[in-house]
Amino acid sequence: MAFHALEKLINLQDGYKRAFKIAGQDVILVQENGRPYLLANTCPHMGVSLNSATLLPQGLIRCNAHGIEFDLESGRALGPLSSMLECLQKFELVYDGPNIGVDL
Ligand code: FES
């Protein structure tokens, strides 16, 4: 396991979204409501990447493939399919001086 710097903290702002491939894993760094999240870049519904997903100010991310919204904090889907879907896979972010990254 090794630290991988993803972004300078100064560049993060609400609405930030950028995909990375780290240690063979597709991840996406997002920020909404002042909080950054690192997610597996795969929608739990049908596996579409979240590159074109929309961040919503309520702390949600909407996958634009079929419109399902997920709560960034809990990872849970909203709406009628919520009980049938896995949560978003999240990774713990690590702060290292001026950078934010992940240990993978
Ligand atoms: S693949 Fe994301 S909502 Fe269907």
mmCIF file of C-alpha atoms and ligand atoms in Angstrom:
data_model
loop_
_atom_site.group_PDB
_atom_site.id
_atom_site.type_symbol
_atom_site.label_atom_id
_atom_site.label_comp_id
_atom_site.label_asym_id
_atom_site.label_seq_id
_atom_site.Cartn_x
_atom_site.Cartn_y
_atom_site.Cartn_z
ATOM 1 C CA MET A 1 0.000 0.000 0.000
ATOM 2 C CA ALA A 2 1.322 3.439 -0.897
ATOM 3 C CA PHE A 3 0.147 7.015 -0.705
ATOM 4 C CA HIS A 4 -1.007 8.496 -3.999
ATOM 5 C CA ALA A 5 -1.480 12.266 -4.084
ATOM 6 C CA LEU A 6 -4.567 13.145 -6.111
ATOM 7 C CA GLU A 7 -5.032 16.884 -5.867
ATOM 8 C CA LYS A 8 -3.836 20.003 -4.145
ATOM 9 C CA LEU A 9 -6.284 21.054 -1.443
ATOM 10 C CA ILE A 10 -6.335 24.574 -2.830
ATOM 11 C CA ASN A 11 -7.916 23.257 -6.040
ATOM 12 C CA LEU A 12 -10.880 21.606 -4.313
ATOM 13 C CA GLN A 13 -14.202 23.405 -4.371
ATOM 14 C CA ASP A 14 -17.839 22.356 -4.411
ATOM 15 C CA GLY A 15 -18.646 20.853 -7.779
ATOM 16 C CA TYR A 16 -15.111 19.477 -8.216
ATOM 17 C CA LYS A 17 -15.057 16.106 -10.002
ATOM 18 C CA ARG A 18 -12.059 14.342 -11.498
ATOM 19 C CA ALA A 19 -11.414 10.719 -12.367
ATOM 20 C CA PHE A 20 -8.140 8.864 -11.715
ATOM 21 C CA LYS A 21 -6.751 5.395 -12.196
ATOM 22 C CA ILE A 22 -4.774 4.496 -9.081
ATOM 23 C CA ALA A 23 -3.135 1.123 -8.519
ATOM 24 C CA GLY A 24 -5.375 -0.351 -11.201
ATOM 25 C CA GLN A 25 -8.567 1.050 -9.675
ATOM 26 C CA ASP A 26 -10.823 3.602 -11.344
ATOM 27 C CA VAL A 27 -11.764 6.206 -8.759
ATOM 28 C CA ILE A 28 -13.344 9.630 -8.861
ATOM 29 C CA LEU A 29 -12.634 12.485 -6.472
ATOM 30 C CA VAL A 30 -15.568 14.807 -5.897
ATOM 31 C CA GLN A 31 -16.426 17.608 -3.515
ATOM 32 C CA GLU A 32 -19.830 18.855 -2.455
ATOM 33 C CA ASN A 33 -21.014 20.767 0.625
ATOM 34 C CA GLY A 34 -17.392 21.469 1.497
ATOM 35 C CA ARG A 35 -16.554 17.777 1.845
ATOM 36 C CA PRO A 36 -14.370 15.749 -0.502
ATOM 37 C CA TYR A 37 -15.191 12.116 -1.259
ATOM 38 C CA LEU A 38 -13.267 9.481 -3.151
ATOM 39 C CA LEU A 39 -15.539 6.973 -4.852
ATOM 40 C CA ALA A 40 -15.085 3.915 -6.985
ATOM 41 C CA ASN A 41 -15.847 5.230 -10.450
ATOM 42 C CA THR A 42 -18.637 2.745 -10.989
ATOM 43 C CA CYS A 43 -22.337 3.262 -10.464
ATOM 44 C CA PRO A 44 -23.787 0.500 -8.249
ATOM 45 C CA HIS A 45 -26.794 0.278 -10.583
ATOM 46 C CA MET A 46 -25.292 -0.987 -13.840
ATOM 47 C CA GLY A 47 -21.605 -0.216 -13.547
ATOM 48 C CA VAL A 48 -21.478 2.919 -15.676
ATOM 49 C CA SER A 49 -18.640 5.308 -14.818
ATOM 50 C CA LEU A 50 -19.552 8.421 -12.859
ATOM 51 C CA ASN A 51 -17.543 10.720 -15.156
ATOM 52 C CA SER A 52 -20.701 12.396 -16.424
ATOM 53 C CA ALA A 53 -22.555 12.269 -13.088
ATOM 54 C CA THR A 54 -23.958 15.481 -11.659
ATOM 55 C CA LEU A 55 -23.163 16.736 -8.173
ATOM 56 C CA LEU A 56 -26.142 18.235 -6.395
ATOM 57 C CA PRO A 57 -25.935 20.789 -3.585
ATOM 58 C CA GLN A 58 -27.801 18.544 -1.143
ATOM 59 C CA GLY A 59 -24.724 16.314 -0.937
ATOM 60 C CA LEU A 60 -25.944 13.987 -3.658
ATOM 61 C CA ILE A 61 -24.493 12.617 -6.862
ATOM 62 C CA ARG A 62 -26.813 11.715 -9.720
ATOM 63 C CA CYS A 63 -25.669 9.091 -12.189
ATOM 64 C CA ASN A 64 -26.878 10.377 -15.510
ATOM 65 C CA ALA A 65 -27.139 6.930 -17.104
ATOM 66 C CA HIS A 66 -30.543 6.307 -15.486
ATOM 67 C CA GLY A 67 -30.912 9.227 -13.088
ATOM 68 C CA ILE A 68 -30.416 7.433 -9.789
ATOM 69 C CA GLU A 69 -29.199 9.694 -6.998
ATOM 70 C CA PHE A 70 -26.859 8.603 -4.229
ATOM 71 C CA ASP A 71 -26.144 10.292 -0.916
ATOM 72 C CA LEU A 72 -22.414 11.018 -0.836
ATOM 73 C CA GLU A 73 -22.210 10.717 2.941
ATOM 74 C CA SER A 74 -23.945 7.359 3.367
ATOM 75 C CA GLY A 75 -23.376 6.094 -0.172
ATOM 76 C CA ARG A 76 -27.001 4.928 -0.298
ATOM 77 C CA ALA A 77 -29.234 5.250 -3.325
ATOM 78 C CA LEU A 78 -32.414 7.296 -3.066
ATOM 79 C CA GLY A 79 -35.744 6.391 -4.585
ATOM 80 C CA PRO A 80 -37.605 3.171 -5.328
ATOM 81 C CA LEU A 81 -34.516 1.070 -6.090
ATOM 82 C CA SER A 82 -32.675 2.124 -2.950
ATOM 83 C CA SER A 83 -33.169 -1.145 -1.077
ATOM 84 C CA MET A 84 -32.020 -3.195 -4.070
ATOM 85 C CA LEU A 85 -28.765 -1.378 -4.826
ATOM 86 C CA GLU A 86 -25.355 -1.575 -3.229
ATOM 87 C CA CYS A 87 -23.975 1.627 -1.758
ATOM 88 C CA LEU A 88 -21.357 3.703 -3.544
ATOM 89 C CA GLN A 89 -17.932 2.316 -2.756
ATOM 90 C CA LYS A 90 -15.932 4.963 -0.930
ATOM 91 C CA PHE A 91 -12.239 5.184 -0.076
ATOM 92 C CA GLU A 92 -10.761 6.972 2.907
ATOM 93 C CA LEU A 93 -9.014 10.168 1.899
ATOM 94 C CA VAL A 94 -5.632 11.020 3.386
ATOM 95 C CA TYR A 95 -4.351 14.555 3.906
ATOM 96 C CA ASP A 96 -0.645 15.103 3.346
ATOM 97 C CA GLY A 97 0.469 18.713 3.654
ATOM 98 C CA PRO A 98 -1.003 20.653 0.721
ATOM 99 C CA ASN A 99 -2.281 17.482 -0.972
ATOM 100 C CA ILE A 100 -5.181 15.112 -0.620
ATOM 101 C CA GLY A 101 -4.789 11.524 -1.701
ATOM 102 C CA VAL A 102 -5.374 7.903 -0.881
ATOM 103 C CA ASP A 103 -3.459 4.904 0.413
ATOM 104 C CA LEU A 104 -3.917 2.066 -2.058
HETATM 105 S S1 FES B 1 -25.893 2.909 -14.256
HETATM 106 FE FE1 FES B 1 -26.027 4.586 -12.886
HETATM 107 S S2 FES B 1 -28.134 4.947 -12.702
HETATM 108 FE FE2 FES B 1 -28.010 3.218 -13.993
#
